[in-house]
Short mmCIF file of C-alpha atoms in Angstrom, two decimals:
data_model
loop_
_atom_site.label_atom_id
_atom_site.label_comp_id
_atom_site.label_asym_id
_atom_site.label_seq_id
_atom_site.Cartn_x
_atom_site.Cartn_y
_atom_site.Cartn_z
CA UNK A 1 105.47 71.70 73.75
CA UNK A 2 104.94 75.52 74.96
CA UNK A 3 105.03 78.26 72.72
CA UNK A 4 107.22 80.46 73.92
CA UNK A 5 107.07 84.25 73.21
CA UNK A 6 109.42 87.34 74.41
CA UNK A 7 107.47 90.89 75.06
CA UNK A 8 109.97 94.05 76.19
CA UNK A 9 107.10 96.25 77.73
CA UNK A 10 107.36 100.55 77.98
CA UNK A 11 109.46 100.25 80.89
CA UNK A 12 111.82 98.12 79.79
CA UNK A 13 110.57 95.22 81.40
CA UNK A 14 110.80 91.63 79.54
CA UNK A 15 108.51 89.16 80.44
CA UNK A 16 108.26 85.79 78.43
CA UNK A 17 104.60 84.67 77.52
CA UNK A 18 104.31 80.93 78.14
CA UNK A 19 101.41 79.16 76.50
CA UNK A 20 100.68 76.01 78.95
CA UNK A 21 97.81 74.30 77.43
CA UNK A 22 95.09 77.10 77.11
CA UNK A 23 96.44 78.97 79.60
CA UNK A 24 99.23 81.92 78.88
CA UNK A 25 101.19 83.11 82.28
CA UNK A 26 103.73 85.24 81.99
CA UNK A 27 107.17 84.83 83.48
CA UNK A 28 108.86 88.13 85.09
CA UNK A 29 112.51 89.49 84.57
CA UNK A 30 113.35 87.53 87.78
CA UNK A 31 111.49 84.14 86.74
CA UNK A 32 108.82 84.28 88.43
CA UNK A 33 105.54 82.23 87.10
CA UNK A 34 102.24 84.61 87.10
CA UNK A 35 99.01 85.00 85.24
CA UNK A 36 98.11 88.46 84.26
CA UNK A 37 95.09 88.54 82.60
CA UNK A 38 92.89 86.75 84.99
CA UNK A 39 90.55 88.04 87.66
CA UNK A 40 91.59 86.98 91.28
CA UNK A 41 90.52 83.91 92.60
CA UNK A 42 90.95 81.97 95.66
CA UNK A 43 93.61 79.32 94.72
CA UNK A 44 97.36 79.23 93.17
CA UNK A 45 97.36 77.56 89.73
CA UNK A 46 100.42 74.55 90.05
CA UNK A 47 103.69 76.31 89.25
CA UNK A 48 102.58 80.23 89.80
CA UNK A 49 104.93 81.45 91.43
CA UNK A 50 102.64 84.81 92.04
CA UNK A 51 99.10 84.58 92.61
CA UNK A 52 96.44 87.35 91.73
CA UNK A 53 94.94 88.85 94.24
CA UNK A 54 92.01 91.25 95.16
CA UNK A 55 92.87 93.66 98.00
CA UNK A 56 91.65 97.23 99.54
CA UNK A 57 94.55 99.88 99.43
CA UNK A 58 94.57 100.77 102.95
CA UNK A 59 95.67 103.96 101.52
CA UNK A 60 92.72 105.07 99.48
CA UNK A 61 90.41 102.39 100.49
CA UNK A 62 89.68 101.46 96.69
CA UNK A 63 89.97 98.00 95.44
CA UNK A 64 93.40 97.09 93.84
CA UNK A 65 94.54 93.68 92.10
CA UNK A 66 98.29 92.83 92.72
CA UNK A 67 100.86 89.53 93.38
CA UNK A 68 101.66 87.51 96.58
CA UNK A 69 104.14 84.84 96.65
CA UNK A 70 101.84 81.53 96.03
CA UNK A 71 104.29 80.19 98.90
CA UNK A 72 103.55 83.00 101.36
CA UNK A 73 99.80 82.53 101.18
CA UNK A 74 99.67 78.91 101.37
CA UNK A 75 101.94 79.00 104.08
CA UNK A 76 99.21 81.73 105.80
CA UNK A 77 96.75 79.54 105.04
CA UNK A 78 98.38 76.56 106.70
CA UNK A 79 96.29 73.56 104.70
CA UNK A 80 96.72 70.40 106.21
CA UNK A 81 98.86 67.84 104.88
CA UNK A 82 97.01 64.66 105.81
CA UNK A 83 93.82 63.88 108.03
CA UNK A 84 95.68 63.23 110.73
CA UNK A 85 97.45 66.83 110.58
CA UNK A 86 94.21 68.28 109.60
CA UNK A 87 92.96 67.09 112.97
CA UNK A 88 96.06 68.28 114.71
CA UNK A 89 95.76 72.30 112.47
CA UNK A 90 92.04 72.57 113.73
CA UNK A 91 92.72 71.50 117.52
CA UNK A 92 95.29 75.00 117.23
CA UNK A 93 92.94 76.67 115.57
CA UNK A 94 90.22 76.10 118.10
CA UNK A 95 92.97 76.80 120.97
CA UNK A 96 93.81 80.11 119.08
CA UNK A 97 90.33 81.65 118.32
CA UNK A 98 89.68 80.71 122.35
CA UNK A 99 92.88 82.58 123.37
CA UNK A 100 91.36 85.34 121.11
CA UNK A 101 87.66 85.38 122.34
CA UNK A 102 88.70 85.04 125.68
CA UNK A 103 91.44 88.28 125.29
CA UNK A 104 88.31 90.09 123.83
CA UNK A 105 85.58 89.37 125.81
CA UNK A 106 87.49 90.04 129.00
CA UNK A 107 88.74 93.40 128.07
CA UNK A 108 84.71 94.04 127.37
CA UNK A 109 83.07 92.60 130.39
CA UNK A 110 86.42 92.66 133.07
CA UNK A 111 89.41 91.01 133.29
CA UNK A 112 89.48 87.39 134.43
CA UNK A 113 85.48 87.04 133.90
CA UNK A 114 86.18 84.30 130.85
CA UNK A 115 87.85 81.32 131.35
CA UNK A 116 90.19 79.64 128.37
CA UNK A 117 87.82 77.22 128.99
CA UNK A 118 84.59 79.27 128.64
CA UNK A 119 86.00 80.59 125.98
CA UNK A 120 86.39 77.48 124.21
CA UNK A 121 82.88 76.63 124.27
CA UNK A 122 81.93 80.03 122.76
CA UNK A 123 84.08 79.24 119.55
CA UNK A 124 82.19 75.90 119.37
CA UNK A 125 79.06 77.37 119.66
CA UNK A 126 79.96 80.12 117.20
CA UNK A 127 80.93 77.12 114.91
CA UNK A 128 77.51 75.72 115.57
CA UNK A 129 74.36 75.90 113.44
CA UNK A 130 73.19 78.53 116.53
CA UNK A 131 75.75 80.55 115.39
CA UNK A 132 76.36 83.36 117.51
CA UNK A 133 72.75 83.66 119.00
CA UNK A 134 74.13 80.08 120.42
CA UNK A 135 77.54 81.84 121.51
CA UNK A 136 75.84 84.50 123.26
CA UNK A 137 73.12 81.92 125.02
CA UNK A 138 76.52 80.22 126.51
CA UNK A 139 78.26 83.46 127.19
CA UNK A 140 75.03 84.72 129.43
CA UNK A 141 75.03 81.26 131.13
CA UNK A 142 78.88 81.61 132.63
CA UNK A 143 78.32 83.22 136.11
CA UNK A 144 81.30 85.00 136.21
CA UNK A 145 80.46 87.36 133.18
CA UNK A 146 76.90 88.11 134.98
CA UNK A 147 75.34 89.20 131.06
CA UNK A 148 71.92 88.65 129.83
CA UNK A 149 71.93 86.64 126.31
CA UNK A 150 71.25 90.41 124.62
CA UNK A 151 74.12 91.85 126.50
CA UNK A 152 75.78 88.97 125.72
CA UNK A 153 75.48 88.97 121.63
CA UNK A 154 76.79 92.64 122.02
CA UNK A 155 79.23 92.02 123.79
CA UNK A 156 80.32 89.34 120.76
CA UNK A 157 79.72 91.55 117.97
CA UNK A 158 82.32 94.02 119.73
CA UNK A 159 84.94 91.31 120.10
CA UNK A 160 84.47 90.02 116.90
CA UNK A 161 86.65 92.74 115.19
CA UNK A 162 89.14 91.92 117.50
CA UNK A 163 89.01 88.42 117.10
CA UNK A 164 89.54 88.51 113.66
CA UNK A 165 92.64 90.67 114.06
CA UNK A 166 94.37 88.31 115.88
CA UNK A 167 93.65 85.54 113.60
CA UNK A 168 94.93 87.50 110.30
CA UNK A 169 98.07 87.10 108.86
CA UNK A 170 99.32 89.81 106.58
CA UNK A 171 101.20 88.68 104.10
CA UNK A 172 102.86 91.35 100.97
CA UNK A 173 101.40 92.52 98.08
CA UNK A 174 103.47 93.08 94.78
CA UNK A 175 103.72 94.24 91.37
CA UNK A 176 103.71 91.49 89.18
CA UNK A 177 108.15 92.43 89.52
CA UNK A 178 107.34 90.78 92.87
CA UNK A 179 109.52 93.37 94.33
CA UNK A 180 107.47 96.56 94.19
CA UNK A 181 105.41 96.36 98.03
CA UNK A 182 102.09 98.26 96.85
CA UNK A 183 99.75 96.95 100.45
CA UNK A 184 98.94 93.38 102.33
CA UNK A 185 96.68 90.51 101.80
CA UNK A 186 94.80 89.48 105.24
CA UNK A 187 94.79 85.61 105.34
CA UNK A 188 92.29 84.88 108.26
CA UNK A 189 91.95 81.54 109.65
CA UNK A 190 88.77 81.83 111.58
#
């Protein structure tokens, strides 16, 4: 059985302390499940309703702690729900990240130059143990984009940023009220 324990904080706030085995979390004046005093990590405990996490204010630029909806981020996160759906998740991720390289890359080298196609085969090869010394080898060998493989890797590392953009989702950050906005979470799927 949990011990169950009632705190009214300086602001007036009440938040119930649930002991669940060794673990406390507290529960918020709307019900929702979260652990305070832990240091983020990288996955939801079953029933937290908000998850810690670690983000940059993009105010200040310093690190901050704060709440997303557990919900919210695995829904960001999109895990696969069985091996056969896990196939289907990484075939659109792979069609994504091309759409994305190839976006990038042609606004660096010319409009057109990179195929979906030849696009696709740089996210393999950047998903290869070349890396992206492999990526830029392939990029140099597509005609159309007329690059040596130096040109080539710089032309990656530019699209790169832009890559990644398109394949974060923001999702909110909260006080642990899980009303109070205070910045966003980026959830890449890369």
């Amino acid at each position: 059985m949990a011990a169950i324990a009632i705190v009214v904080s300086s602001n007036a706030v009440v938040h119930t302390e649930v002991a669940d085995g060794e673990r406390r979390y507290q529960v918020n004046e709307r019900g929702l499940t979260y652990f305070e005093d832990v240091e983020p990590s990288n996955n939801p405990e079953p029933g937290e309703d908000l998850f810690k996490v670690g983000f940059d204010d993009e105010e200040t630029g310093e690190y901050r702690t704060g709440y997303v909806y557990s919900e919210e981020l695995e829904a960001a996160e999109r895990p696969p729900q069985s091996p056969e759906h896990a196939v289907i998740l990484m075939q659109e991720k792979k069609e994504e990240a091309s759409r994305a390289w190839q976006e990038a890359i042609n606004d660096l080298v010319g409009d057109g130059a990179l195929s979906i196609e030849q696009a696709g085969e740089i996210y393999d090869a950047t998903h290869s143990s070349e890396g992206f010394r492999g990526a830029a080898r392939t990029l140099a060998s597509f005609p159309s984009v007329d690059l040596s493989e130096e040109e080539a890797l710089t032309v990656l590392i530019k699209a790169l940023g832009p890559v990644q953009e398109a394949l974060t989702t923001w999702i909110p950050v909260y006080e642990s009220d899980g009303v109070t906005r205070i910045g966003r979470f980026p959830v890449t799927n890369f």
